[in-house]
Coordinates of N, CA and C in Angstrom, one line a residue:
M225 N 1.0 -1.3 0.0 CA -0.2 0.1 -0.1 C 1.0 1.4 -0.4
K226 N 0.6 2.1 -1.0 CA 1.4 3.4 -1.3 C 0.4 4.8 -0.4
I227 N 1.3 5.1 0.6 CA 0.6 6.7 1.1 C 1.7 7.3 0.4
T228 N 0.8 8.6 -0.2 CA 1.5 9.6 -0.1 C 1.1 11.1 0.5
I229 N 2.0 11.5 1.5 CA 1.5 12.8 1.9 C 2.0 14.0 1.0
A230 N 0.8 14.9 1.1 CA 0.3 16.0 0.1 C 0.6 17.0 1.3
Q231 N 1.7 17.4 1.6 CA 1.2 18.4 2.7 C 1.8 20.1 2.2
L232 N 0.6 20.5 1.8 CA 0.7 21.6 0.9 C 0.2 23.0 2.0
I233 N 0.4 24.2 1.2 CA -0.1 25.4 2.0 C -1.2 26.1 1.7
V234 N -2.2 25.5 2.7 CA -3.8 26.0 2.3 C -3.7 27.3 1.9
G235 N -4.7 27.9 0.8 CA -4.6 29.1 0.3 C -6.5 29.4 0.6
R236 N -6.6 30.6 0.4 CA -7.9 31.0 0.0 C -8.8 30.7 -1.5
D237 N -7.9 30.4 -2.1 CA -8.8 30.4 -3.7 C -8.7 29.1 -3.7
L238 N -10.4 28.7 -3.9 CA -10.7 27.6 -3.9 C -10.5 27.0 -5.5
T239 N -10.4 27.4 -6.6 CA -10.0 27.0 -7.8 C -8.4 26.3 -7.7
A240 N -7.6 27.6 -7.1 CA -6.2 27.0 -7.3 C -6.0 26.3 -6.0
N241 N -6.7 26.2 -4.7 CA -6.6 24.7 -4.0 C -6.9 23.3 -4.8
Q242 N -8.1 23.7 -5.8 CA -8.1 22.6 -6.3 C -7.7 22.2 -7.7
K243 N -7.3 23.1 -8.2 CA -5.7 22.5 -9.2 C -4.2 22.1 -8.8
R244 N -4.1 22.5 -7.8 CA -3.2 22.4 -7.0 C -3.1 20.5 -6.4
M245 N -4.5 20.5 -5.7 CA -4.9 18.9 -5.2 C -4.7 18.1 -6.9
E246 N -5.5 18.4 -7.8 CA -5.0 17.6 -9.1 C -3.8 17.4 -9.8
A247 N -3.1 18.3 -9.1 CA -1.5 17.9 -10.0 C -1.3 17.3 -9.3
V248 N -1.5 16.7 -7.9 CA -1.0 15.4 -7.0 C -1.7 14.4 -7.8
I249 N -2.7 14.5 -7.5 CA -3.6 13.1 -7.9 C -3.0 12.7 -8.9
D250 N -3.0 13.2 -10.0 CA -2.4 13.0 -11.5 C -1.1 12.3 -11.8
A251 N -0.3 12.8 -10.6 CA 0.7 11.6 -10.5 C 0.6 10.2 -9.4
A252 N -0.7 9.9 -8.9 CA -1.0 8.8 -8.2 C -1.2 7.4 -9.2
G253 N -0.8 6.4 -8.7 CA -1.1 5.0 -9.5 C -2.3 4.4 -8.8
P254 N -2.3 3.7 -9.4 CA -3.6 2.5 -9.0 C -3.5 2.1 -7.8
G255 N -4.2 2.4 -6.5 CA -4.4 1.4 -5.3 C -3.8 2.5 -4.3
D256 N -3.2 3.8 -4.8 CA -2.3 4.7 -3.9 C -3.2 5.5 -3.3
W257 N -2.7 5.5 -2.1 CA -3.6 6.8 -1.0 C -3.0 8.1 -1.0
V258 N -3.6 8.9 -1.1 CA -3.5 10.2 -1.3 C -3.8 11.2 -0.4
I259 N -3.3 11.6 0.4 CA -3.6 12.2 1.9 C -3.6 13.9 1.9
F260 N -4.2 14.8 1.8 CA -4.3 16.0 2.1 C -4.3 16.8 3.8
P261 N -3.9 18.0 3.8 CA -4.7 18.6 4.8 C -6.4 18.9 5.4
E262 N -6.3 19.4 6.5 CA -7.8 20.0 6.8 C -8.3 21.5 5.8
G263 N -9.5 21.5 5.7 CA -9.2 22.4 4.7 C -8.9 23.0 3.8
V264 N -8.1 22.2 3.0 CA -7.5 22.2 2.2 C -7.9 22.3 1.0
L265 N -9.2 22.2 0.4 CA -9.7 22.5 -0.6 C -10.8 23.9 -0.9
S266 N -11.4 24.6 0.9 CA -12.1 25.2 1.1 C -11.3 26.3 1.0
G267 N -9.8 26.1 1.5 CA -9.3 27.1 3.0 C -9.9 26.8 3.9
Y268 N -9.1 27.4 4.8 CA -9.3 26.9 6.2 C -8.6 28.2 7.1
F269 N -9.9 29.4 7.3 CA -9.6 30.5 8.4 C -10.3 31.1 9.2
P270 N -10.3 30.2 10.0 CA -11.5 30.5 11.5 C -11.2 31.8 11.8
D271 N -9.8 32.0 11.8 CA -9.9 33.6 12.4 C -10.3 34.6 12.2
D272 N -11.0 34.3 10.6 CA -11.4 35.4 9.6 C -13.0 35.3 9.8
D273 N -13.8 36.7 10.5 CA -14.8 36.7 10.3 C -15.3 36.7 8.5
H274 N -14.6 37.1 7.7 CA -15.0 37.1 6.0 C -14.9 35.7 5.7
F275 N -14.3 34.8 6.5 CA -14.6 33.5 6.0 C -15.4 32.9 5.0
L276 N -16.2 32.2 6.1 CA -17.4 31.4 5.5 C -18.5 32.4 4.8
P277 N -18.5 33.7 4.9 CA -19.7 34.4 4.1 C -18.9 34.5 2.5
T278 N -17.8 34.4 2.6 CA -17.1 34.6 1.1 C -17.2 33.2 0.4
L279 N -17.6 32.0 0.5 CA -17.6 30.3 0.4 C -18.9 30.3 -0.3
D280 N -19.1 29.7 -1.6 CA -19.9 29.5 -2.0 C -20.0 27.7 -2.2
P281 N -21.1 27.4 -1.4 CA -21.5 26.0 -1.1 C -21.6 25.2 -2.4
E282 N -22.2 25.7 -3.2 CA -22.5 25.3 -4.6 C -21.4 24.6 -5.5
K283 N -20.5 25.7 -5.5 CA -19.2 25.9 -6.1 C -18.0 24.8 -5.1
I284 N -18.2 24.3 -4.2 CA -17.3 23.6 -3.1 C -18.0 22.5 -3.6
E285 N -19.2 22.1 -3.6 CA -19.8 20.4 -3.8 C -19.1 20.0 -5.4
T286 N -19.1 21.0 -6.4 CA -18.9 21.1 -7.4 C -17.6 20.8 -7.8
A287 N -16.4 21.4 -7.6 CA -15.0 21.2 -6.9 C -14.9 19.7 -5.9
I288 N -15.6 19.3 -5.1 CA -15.7 18.0 -5.0 C -15.8 17.0 -5.4
G289 N -16.9 17.2 -6.5 CA -17.2 16.3 -7.2 C -16.2 16.0 -8.4
V290 N -15.9 17.2 -8.8 CA -14.2 16.8 -9.8 C -12.9 16.3 -9.2
I291 N -12.6 16.5 -8.1 CA -11.8 16.2 -7.2 C -12.0 14.0 -7.4
A292 N -13.7 13.9 -7.0 CA -13.6 12.4 -6.9 C -13.8 11.9 -7.6
T293 N -14.1 12.6 -9.1 CA -13.9 11.9 -10.4 C -12.6 11.6 -11.3
R294 N -11.8 13.1 -10.5 CA -10.5 12.7 -11.0 C -9.8 11.1 -10.1
V295 N -9.9 11.3 -9.1 CA -9.6 10.2 -8.5 C -10.0 9.1 -8.6
Q296 N -11.2 8.5 -9.3 CA -11.7 7.8 -10.3 C -10.9 7.3 -11.3
A297 N -10.6 8.2 -11.9 CA -10.2 7.9 -13.6 C -8.3 7.4 -13.1
R298 N -8.2 8.0 -11.7 CA -6.3 7.7 -11.5 C -6.5 6.5 -10.4
Q299 N -8.0 5.8 -10.5 CA -7.8 4.5 -9.3 C -6.9 4.9 -8.6
C300 N -7.3 6.0 -7.8 CA -6.2 5.7 -6.5 C -7.4 6.2 -5.6
H301 N -6.9 6.5 -4.2 CA -8.3 7.1 -3.3 C -7.4 8.6 -2.6
C302 N -8.0 8.9 -2.0 CA -8.0 10.3 -1.6 C -8.8 10.7 -0.2
I303 N -7.8 11.4 0.6 CA -8.7 12.0 1.6 C -8.3 13.4 1.8
F304 N -9.1 14.4 2.1 CA -9.2 15.5 2.1 C -10.1 16.6 2.8
G305 N -9.5 17.8 3.3 CA -10.5 18.2 4.3 C -11.1 19.7 3.3
S306 N -12.2 20.2 3.4 CA -13.1 21.5 3.4 C -14.2 21.6 4.2
A307 N -14.6 22.7 4.2 CA -15.6 23.4 4.8 C -16.8 22.7 3.9
T308 N -18.0 22.5 4.2 CA -18.7 21.8 3.4 C -20.4 22.6 4.6
F309 N -21.2 22.4 3.5 CA -23.2 23.4 3.8 C -23.6 22.2 4.1
A310 N -23.7 21.6 5.3 CA -24.6 20.5 5.2 C -25.6 20.8 6.2
E311 N -26.9 20.2 6.2 CA -27.9 19.9 7.4 C -28.0 21.4 7.6
N312 N -28.0 22.7 6.6 CA -28.3 24.4 7.3 C -27.3 24.5 8.2
A313 N -26.0 24.0 7.9 CA -25.3 24.4 8.6 C -23.6 23.9 8.0
W314 N -22.7 25.3 8.1 CA -21.0 25.0 8.0 C -20.4 24.0 8.7
R315 N -19.6 23.1 8.1 CA -19.2 21.9 8.6 C -17.7 22.0 8.5
N316 N -17.0 21.4 9.1 CA -15.2 20.9 9.2 C -15.5 19.3 8.7
T317 N -15.4 19.6 7.4 CA -15.6 18.3 6.7 C -14.1 17.3 6.3
V318 N -14.6 16.5 6.3 CA -13.2 15.5 5.8 C -13.3 14.4 4.9
I319 N -13.2 14.5 3.4 CA -14.2 13.9 2.4 C -12.9 12.0 2.1
T320 N -13.2 11.1 2.2 CA -12.4 10.2 1.5 C -13.3 9.9 0.3
A321 N -12.6 10.0 -0.7 CA -12.9 9.4 -1.9 C -12.2 8.3 -2.8
T322 N -12.9 7.4 -2.9 CA -12.2 5.8 -3.2 C -12.4 5.8 -4.5
A323 N -11.6 4.9 -5.6 CA -11.3 4.5 -7.1 C -12.8 4.0 -7.2
D324 N -13.8 3.2 -6.8 CA -14.8 3.0 -6.9 C -15.7 4.0 -7.4
G325 N -15.6 4.9 -6.9 CA -16.2 6.4 -7.0 C -17.1 6.6 -6.0
Q326 N -17.2 5.8 -4.3 CA -17.6 6.4 -3.4 C -17.0 7.9 -3.1
S327 N -17.8 8.1 -2.2 CA -17.4 9.5 -1.5 C -18.5 9.3 0.1
H328 N -17.1 9.4 0.9 CA -17.6 9.0 2.5 C -17.6 10.5 3.1
R329 N -18.0 10.8 4.2 CA -18.1 12.3 4.6 C -17.8 12.5 6.1
Y330 N -16.9 13.0 6.8 CA -17.2 12.9 8.1 C -16.8 14.4 8.5
H331 N -17.6 14.7 9.7 CA -18.2 16.1 10.2 C -17.0 16.0 11.8
K332 N -16.2 17.0 11.4 CA -15.3 16.9 12.4 C -16.5 17.3 13.8
I333 N -15.7 16.2 14.9 CA -16.8 16.4 16.4 C -16.4 17.4 17.0
E334 N -15.0 17.2 18.1 CA -14.4 18.1 18.6 C -13.6 18.8 18.0
L335 N -15.1 20.5 17.7 CA -14.4 21.4 17.3 C -13.3 22.2 18.3
S336 N -12.6 23.3 18.0 CA -11.5 23.8 18.9 C -12.6 25.1 19.2
A337 N -12.5 26.3 19.9 CA -12.9 27.2 20.3 C -13.3 28.4 19.2
L338 N -11.9 28.2 18.3 CA -12.4 29.0 17.2 C -12.9 28.5 16.1
D339 N -13.1 27.1 16.1 CA -13.6 26.2 15.1 C -15.6 26.5 15.3
R340 N -15.9 26.7 16.6 CA -17.6 26.8 17.1 C -17.7 28.0 16.8
L341 N -17.0 29.1 16.4 CA -17.2 30.0 16.3 C -17.9 30.3 14.9
R342 N -17.3 28.8 14.0 CA -17.6 28.9 12.8 C -18.5 28.0 11.8
F343 N -18.3 27.0 12.9 CA -18.6 25.4 12.2 C -19.9 25.2 13.0
S344 N -20.7 23.6 13.0 CA -21.6 22.6 14.0 C -20.8 21.9 14.0
P345 N -20.9 20.9 15.2 CA -20.0 19.7 15.0 C -21.0 18.8 14.7
G346 N -20.0 17.7 14.2 CA -20.9 16.3 13.6 C -21.1 15.6 14.6
S347 N -21.9 14.4 14.7 CA -22.4 13.7 15.9 C -21.7 12.4 15.8
H348 N -21.0 12.0 15.0 CA -20.7 10.6 15.0 C -19.6 9.9 14.3
S349 N -18.9 9.1 14.5 CA -17.7 9.0 13.6 C -17.3 7.3 13.2
E350 N -16.9 6.8 12.1 CA -17.1 5.3 11.6 C -15.9 5.1 10.7
V351 N -15.9 4.0 10.5 CA -14.5 3.6 9.7 C -15.2 3.6 7.9
V352 N -13.9 3.6 7.1 CA -14.4 3.2 6.2 C -13.9 1.9 5.8
R353 N -14.4 1.4 4.8 CA -13.8 -0.1 4.5 C -13.8 0.5 2.8
V354 N -12.9 -0.2 2.2 CA -12.0 0.1 0.5 C -11.7 -1.7 0.6
G355 N -12.2 -2.3 0.3 CA -12.2 -3.4 -0.3 C -11.1 -4.3 0.9
N356 N -9.9 -4.7 1.3 CA -9.6 -5.5 2.6 C -8.8 -4.2 3.3
L357 N -9.4 -2.8 3.6 CA -8.7 -2.3 4.1 C -9.7 -1.6 4.9
T358 N -9.3 -1.2 6.1 CA -10.2 -0.9 7.1 C -9.7 0.4 7.7
I359 N -10.5 1.9 7.8 CA -9.3 2.9 7.8 C -10.5 3.7 8.6
G360 N -9.8 4.6 9.6 CA -11.0 5.9 10.4 C -10.2 7.2 9.8
V361 N -10.9 8.3 10.3 CA -10.3 9.5 10.1 C -10.7 10.3 11.1
V362 N -9.7 11.1 11.4 CA -10.2 12.6 12.7 C -9.6 13.5 11.9
A363 N -9.6 14.9 12.5 CA -9.0 16.0 12.1 C -8.5 17.0 13.4
C364 N -7.4 17.5 13.4 CA -7.1 18.2 14.2 C -6.7 17.7 15.7
R365 N -7.3 18.9 16.0 CA -7.4 18.7 18.0 C -8.0 17.0 18.2
E366 N -8.6 16.6 17.3 CA -9.2 15.2 17.7 C -8.0 14.8 18.4
L367 N -6.7 14.7 17.9 CA -5.5 13.9 18.4 C -5.6 13.7 19.8
L368 N -6.0 14.7 20.4 CA -5.8 14.5 21.8 C -7.0 13.8 22.3
F369 N -8.0 13.3 21.7 CA -8.9 12.5 22.2 C -9.1 10.9 22.0
P370 N -8.2 10.4 22.9 CA -7.8 8.9 22.9 C -8.7 7.7 22.9
G371 N -9.7 8.2 23.4 CA -11.1 7.6 23.2 C -11.6 7.5 21.7
M372 N -11.6 8.3 21.3 CA -12.2 8.6 19.6 C -11.2 7.3 19.0
W373 N -10.1 7.4 18.8 CA -9.3 6.2 18.5 C -9.5 4.9 18.6
A374 N -9.4 4.7 20.1 CA -9.8 3.6 20.4 C -11.1 2.8 20.2
V375 N -12.3 3.8 19.6 CA -13.6 3.6 19.1 C -13.2 2.9 17.5
L376 N -12.7 3.8 17.0 CA -12.5 3.2 15.6 C -11.6 2.2 15.1
K377 N -10.9 1.8 16.4 CA -9.6 0.5 16.5 C -10.5 -0.5 16.5
Q378 N -11.2 -0.1 17.9 CA -12.5 -1.6 18.3 C -13.8 -2.0 17.0
A379 N -13.4 -0.7 15.8 CA -14.7 -1.0 14.6 C -13.6 -1.5 13.2
G380 N -12.3 -2.3 14.0 CA -11.5 -2.5 12.8 C -10.5 -1.8 12.1
A381 N -10.3 0.1 12.3 CA -9.4 0.3 11.7 C -8.4 -0.6 11.7
Q382 N -7.2 -0.2 10.4 CA -6.0 -0.6 10.6 C -4.9 0.7 10.6
I383 N -5.1 1.8 10.1 CA -4.8 3.0 9.8 C -5.6 4.3 10.2
I384 N -5.2 4.9 11.1 CA -5.5 6.2 10.9 C -5.0 7.6 10.3
F385 N -5.9 8.2 9.4 CA -5.6 9.1 8.6 C -6.1 10.5 9.8
H386 N -5.6 11.2 10.1 CA -5.3 12.7 10.8 C -5.0 13.8 10.0
I387 N -6.4 14.7 9.4 CA -5.7 15.8 8.6 C -5.8 16.6 9.6
N388 N -4.7 17.5 9.4 CA -4.2 18.4 10.4 C -4.4 20.5 9.8
N389 N -4.5 21.0 11.1 CA -4.3 22.3 9.8 C -3.4 23.3 11.6
A390 N -2.6 23.3 12.1 CA -2.0 23.1 13.4 C -0.5 24.1 12.9
I391 N -0.6 25.6 12.8 CA 0.7 25.5 12.0 C 1.5 26.8 13.2
Q392 N 1.1 26.8 14.4 CA 1.4 27.8 15.2 C 2.6 27.3 15.6
P393 N 3.7 28.3 16.5 CA 4.8 27.2 16.8 C 4.8 26.1 17.9
H394 N 4.0 27.0 18.9 CA 3.7 25.9 19.9 C 3.0 24.2 19.3
D395 N 2.1 24.2 18.6 CA 1.6 23.1 18.0 C 2.9 22.3 18.0
R396 N 4.1 22.2 18.0 CA 5.1 21.2 17.6 C 5.2 20.2 19.1
I397 N 4.7 20.5 20.1 CA 4.5 20.2 21.0 C 4.0 18.7 21.1
W398 N 2.9 18.4 19.8 CA 2.2 17.4 19.5 C 2.9 16.5 18.8
N399 N 4.2 16.8 18.6 CA 4.5 15.3 17.3 C 5.2 14.3 18.5
H400 N 5.1 13.8 19.0 CA 5.2 12.7 19.9 C 4.2 12.2 20.1
I401 N 2.8 13.2 19.8 CA 1.6 11.9 19.8 C 1.5 11.5 18.9
F402 N 1.8 11.5 17.9 CA 1.3 10.8 16.4 C 2.3 9.4 16.9
I403 N 3.4 9.0 17.6 CA 3.9 7.8 17.8 C 2.8 7.1 19.4
T404 N 2.5 8.0 20.3 CA 1.8 7.4 21.1 C 0.7 6.5 20.5
R405 N -0.1 7.8 19.8 CA -1.4 6.9 19.3 C -1.1 5.4 18.6
A406 N -0.1 5.7 17.6 CA 0.3 4.5 16.7 C 0.3 2.9 17.6
I407 N 1.3 3.4 19.1 CA 1.9 2.4 19.8 C 0.6 1.9 20.6
E408 N -0.2 2.8 21.3 CA -1.0 2.5 21.9 C -2.4 1.4 21.0
Q409 N -3.0 1.6 19.8 CA -3.8 1.2 19.3 C -3.3 0.6 18.3
G410 N -2.0 0.0 18.2 CA -1.1 -0.9 17.2 C -1.5 -0.5 15.7
M411 N -1.6 0.3 15.1 CA -2.2 0.5 14.0 C -1.3 1.7 13.5
F412 N -1.6 1.9 12.0 CA -0.8 2.9 11.5 C -1.2 4.0 11.6
V413 N -0.4 5.1 11.6 CA -0.9 6.8 11.8 C -0.2 7.4 10.9
C414 N -1.0 8.4 10.5 CA -1.1 8.9 9.1 C -1.4 10.2 9.1
S415 N -0.4 11.4 9.5 CA -1.4 12.9 10.0 C -0.2 13.7 9.0
V416 N -1.9 14.8 8.4 CA -0.7 15.5 7.6 C -1.4 16.8 7.9
N417 N -0.4 17.9 7.7 CA -0.5 19.3 7.9 C -0.6 20.3 6.8
N418 N -0.9 21.1 7.2 CA -1.3 22.6 6.6 C 0.4 22.9 6.5
G419 N 0.9 23.4 5.3 CA 1.9 23.5 5.3 C 2.2 25.0 4.9
S420 N 1.9 26.1 5.4 CA 1.6 27.2 5.7 C 2.7 27.4 7.0
P421 N 3.8 28.5 6.9 CA 4.4 29.2 7.9 C 3.7 29.9 9.1
P422 N 4.0 29.6 10.3 CA 5.4 29.6 10.3 C 5.0 28.0 11.2
Q423 N 4.3 27.0 10.1 CA 4.2 25.7 11.1 C 5.8 24.9 11.2
E424 N 5.8 24.1 12.1 CA 6.5 23.9 13.1 C 6.1 22.4 13.4
L425 N 4.8 21.7 13.6 CA 4.8 20.5 13.5 C 4.4 20.2 12.3
A426 N 5.1 19.0 11.9 CA 5.2 18.3 10.4 C 4.0 17.6 10.2
S427 N 4.5 16.9 9.0 CA 3.4 15.7 8.9 C 4.1 14.5 8.6
Y428 N 3.4 13.5 9.5 CA 4.3 12.0 9.7 C 3.2 10.6 8.8
L429 N 4.3 9.7 9.0 CA 3.9 8.8 9.0 C 4.3 7.9 10.1
V430 N 3.5 7.1 10.5 CA 4.2 6.2 11.8 C 3.5 5.3 11.6
A431 N 4.8 3.9 11.6 CA 4.0 2.6 11.9 C 3.4 1.9 13.4
P432 N 3.2 0.7 13.6 CA 2.6 0.7 14.7 C 3.0 0.3 16.0
S433 N 4.6 0.1 15.7 CA 5.5 0.0 16.1 C 6.1 1.5 17.1
G434 N 5.7 2.5 16.3 CA 6.1 3.3 16.6 C 7.3 4.5 15.7
S435 N 7.5 3.8 15.3 CA 8.6 4.0 14.1 C 8.2 4.8 13.0
V436 N 9.0 5.9 12.9 CA 8.4 7.1 11.9 C 9.1 6.8 10.6
I437 N 8.1 6.7 9.9 CA 8.7 6.3 8.4 C 8.6 7.2 7.8
L438 N 7.3 8.3 7.9 CA 7.7 9.8 6.9 C 7.8 10.6 7.6
K439 N 8.3 11.5 7.6 CA 8.4 12.9 8.0 C 8.7 14.1 6.9
T440 N 7.8 15.0 7.1 CA 7.9 16.2 6.1 C 8.9 17.5 6.8
R441 N 9.6 18.7 5.8 CA 10.1 19.5 5.9 C 8.4 20.8 6.5
P442 N 8.7 21.2 7.6 CA 7.7 22.2 7.8 C 8.0 23.4 7.2
G443 N 6.9 24.2 7.2 CA 6.2 25.3 6.8 C 6.9 25.8 4.6
Q444 N 6.2 24.4 4.5 CA 6.7 24.9 3.0 C 5.7 23.7 2.5
D445 N 5.5 23.5 1.1 CA 5.3 22.5 0.0 C 5.7 21.3 0.2
D446 N 5.5 20.1 0.6 CA 6.2 19.0 0.6 C 5.5 17.6 0.2
I447 N 5.6 17.0 -0.6 CA 4.6 16.0 -1.2 C 5.8 14.5 -1.2
I448 N 5.8 13.7 0.3 CA 6.5 12.8 0.2 C 5.5 11.0 0.4
S449 N 6.3 9.8 0.0 CA 5.9 8.9 -0.1 C 6.4 7.9 0.6
A450 N 5.5 6.5 0.8 CA 5.7 5.5 1.3 C 5.2 4.2 1.1
Q451 N 5.7 2.9 1.0 CA 5.3 1.8 0.9 C 5.1 1.5 2.4
I452 N 3.9 0.9 2.8 CA 3.6 0.4 4.5 C 3.3 -1.2 3.5
D453 N 3.3 -2.3 4.9 CA 2.4 -3.7 4.7 C 1.4 -3.2 6.0
I454 N -0.4 -3.3 5.4 CA -1.2 -3.4 6.5 C -0.8 -4.1 7.5
H455 N -0.7 -5.4 6.7 CA -0.8 -6.3 7.6 C 0.2 -6.5 9.2
D456 N 0.7 -5.3 9.1 CA 1.7 -5.3 10.3 C 0.8 -4.1 11.4
A457 N -0.4 -3.7 10.7 CA -1.4 -3.5 11.6 C -1.6 -4.6 12.8
I458 N -1.7 -4.2 14.2 CA -1.6 -5.7 15.0 C -3.5 -5.5 15.6
A459 N -4.2 -6.4 14.8 CA -5.2 -6.6 15.4 C -5.9 -7.0 17.1
D460 N -5.2 -7.6 17.6 CA -5.7 -8.1 18.6 C -4.2 -7.5 19.9
L461 N -5.0 -6.5 20.6 CA -4.4 -5.6 21.3 C -3.6 -6.7 22.4
A462 N -4.7 -7.7 22.9 CA -4.7 -8.4 24.1 C -3.5 -9.4 23.9
S463 N -3.2 -9.9 22.7 CA -2.1 -10.9 22.6 C -0.7 -9.9 21.7
R464 N -0.7 -8.9 21.9 CA 0.5 -8.2 21.0 C 1.8 -8.6 21.8
T465 N 2.8 -9.3 20.7 CA 3.8 -9.7 21.2 C 5.3 -8.6 21.4
D466 N 4.8 -7.0 20.7 CA 6.0 -6.3 20.8 C 6.5 -5.6 21.4
F467 N 5.9 -6.0 22.5 CA 6.5 -5.2 23.9 C 5.7 -5.8 25.0

């Protein structure tokens, strides 16, 4: 299984964001997984009062559809973040687009104080099954809620994709938590952050053993890939022999 971390600088122009995403997807091969940051399509600027009023929900949905079509054409899989308008409210959403044309959406539940000014929370999380692979998705500060990860693990998740937008220098204190989550849950962890300066918290791919497979260069666009053996995920934590 090949995973590409697409740490991009998240911009304000939806069309420009979409084109940059398409360029990365066009380099993917069949079966590859391409992971982008939180809010990468719509932009993510919850500190700006004008952020949501300038977004057009219909244009966002059209762009999501174009990305999904591109993914299907490449026969790859893609996870990315965007603001979406659902059930009469703006949501901070994670979209999973798969090679078979399916599209799954997760609305971020654990909103930050800043998020709560702009978004309504989702109500539940669930795993996504793609062939023989079971994944979970979480967003940003949900890294800090191990109970959410445990629920996804119990539902069979072998890897959790964590899309992130943590670009303040103090956010670098989170870097060890990716390793913690991987070890405690016996699963792969892939976290992809916004590359906008002054980012100091990198993007990571971590093995169930806690070994760091990939780590980006912070504060810039950085697109890196690695192959993993998903069978290294530990299904039965009670009988693990690695510790």
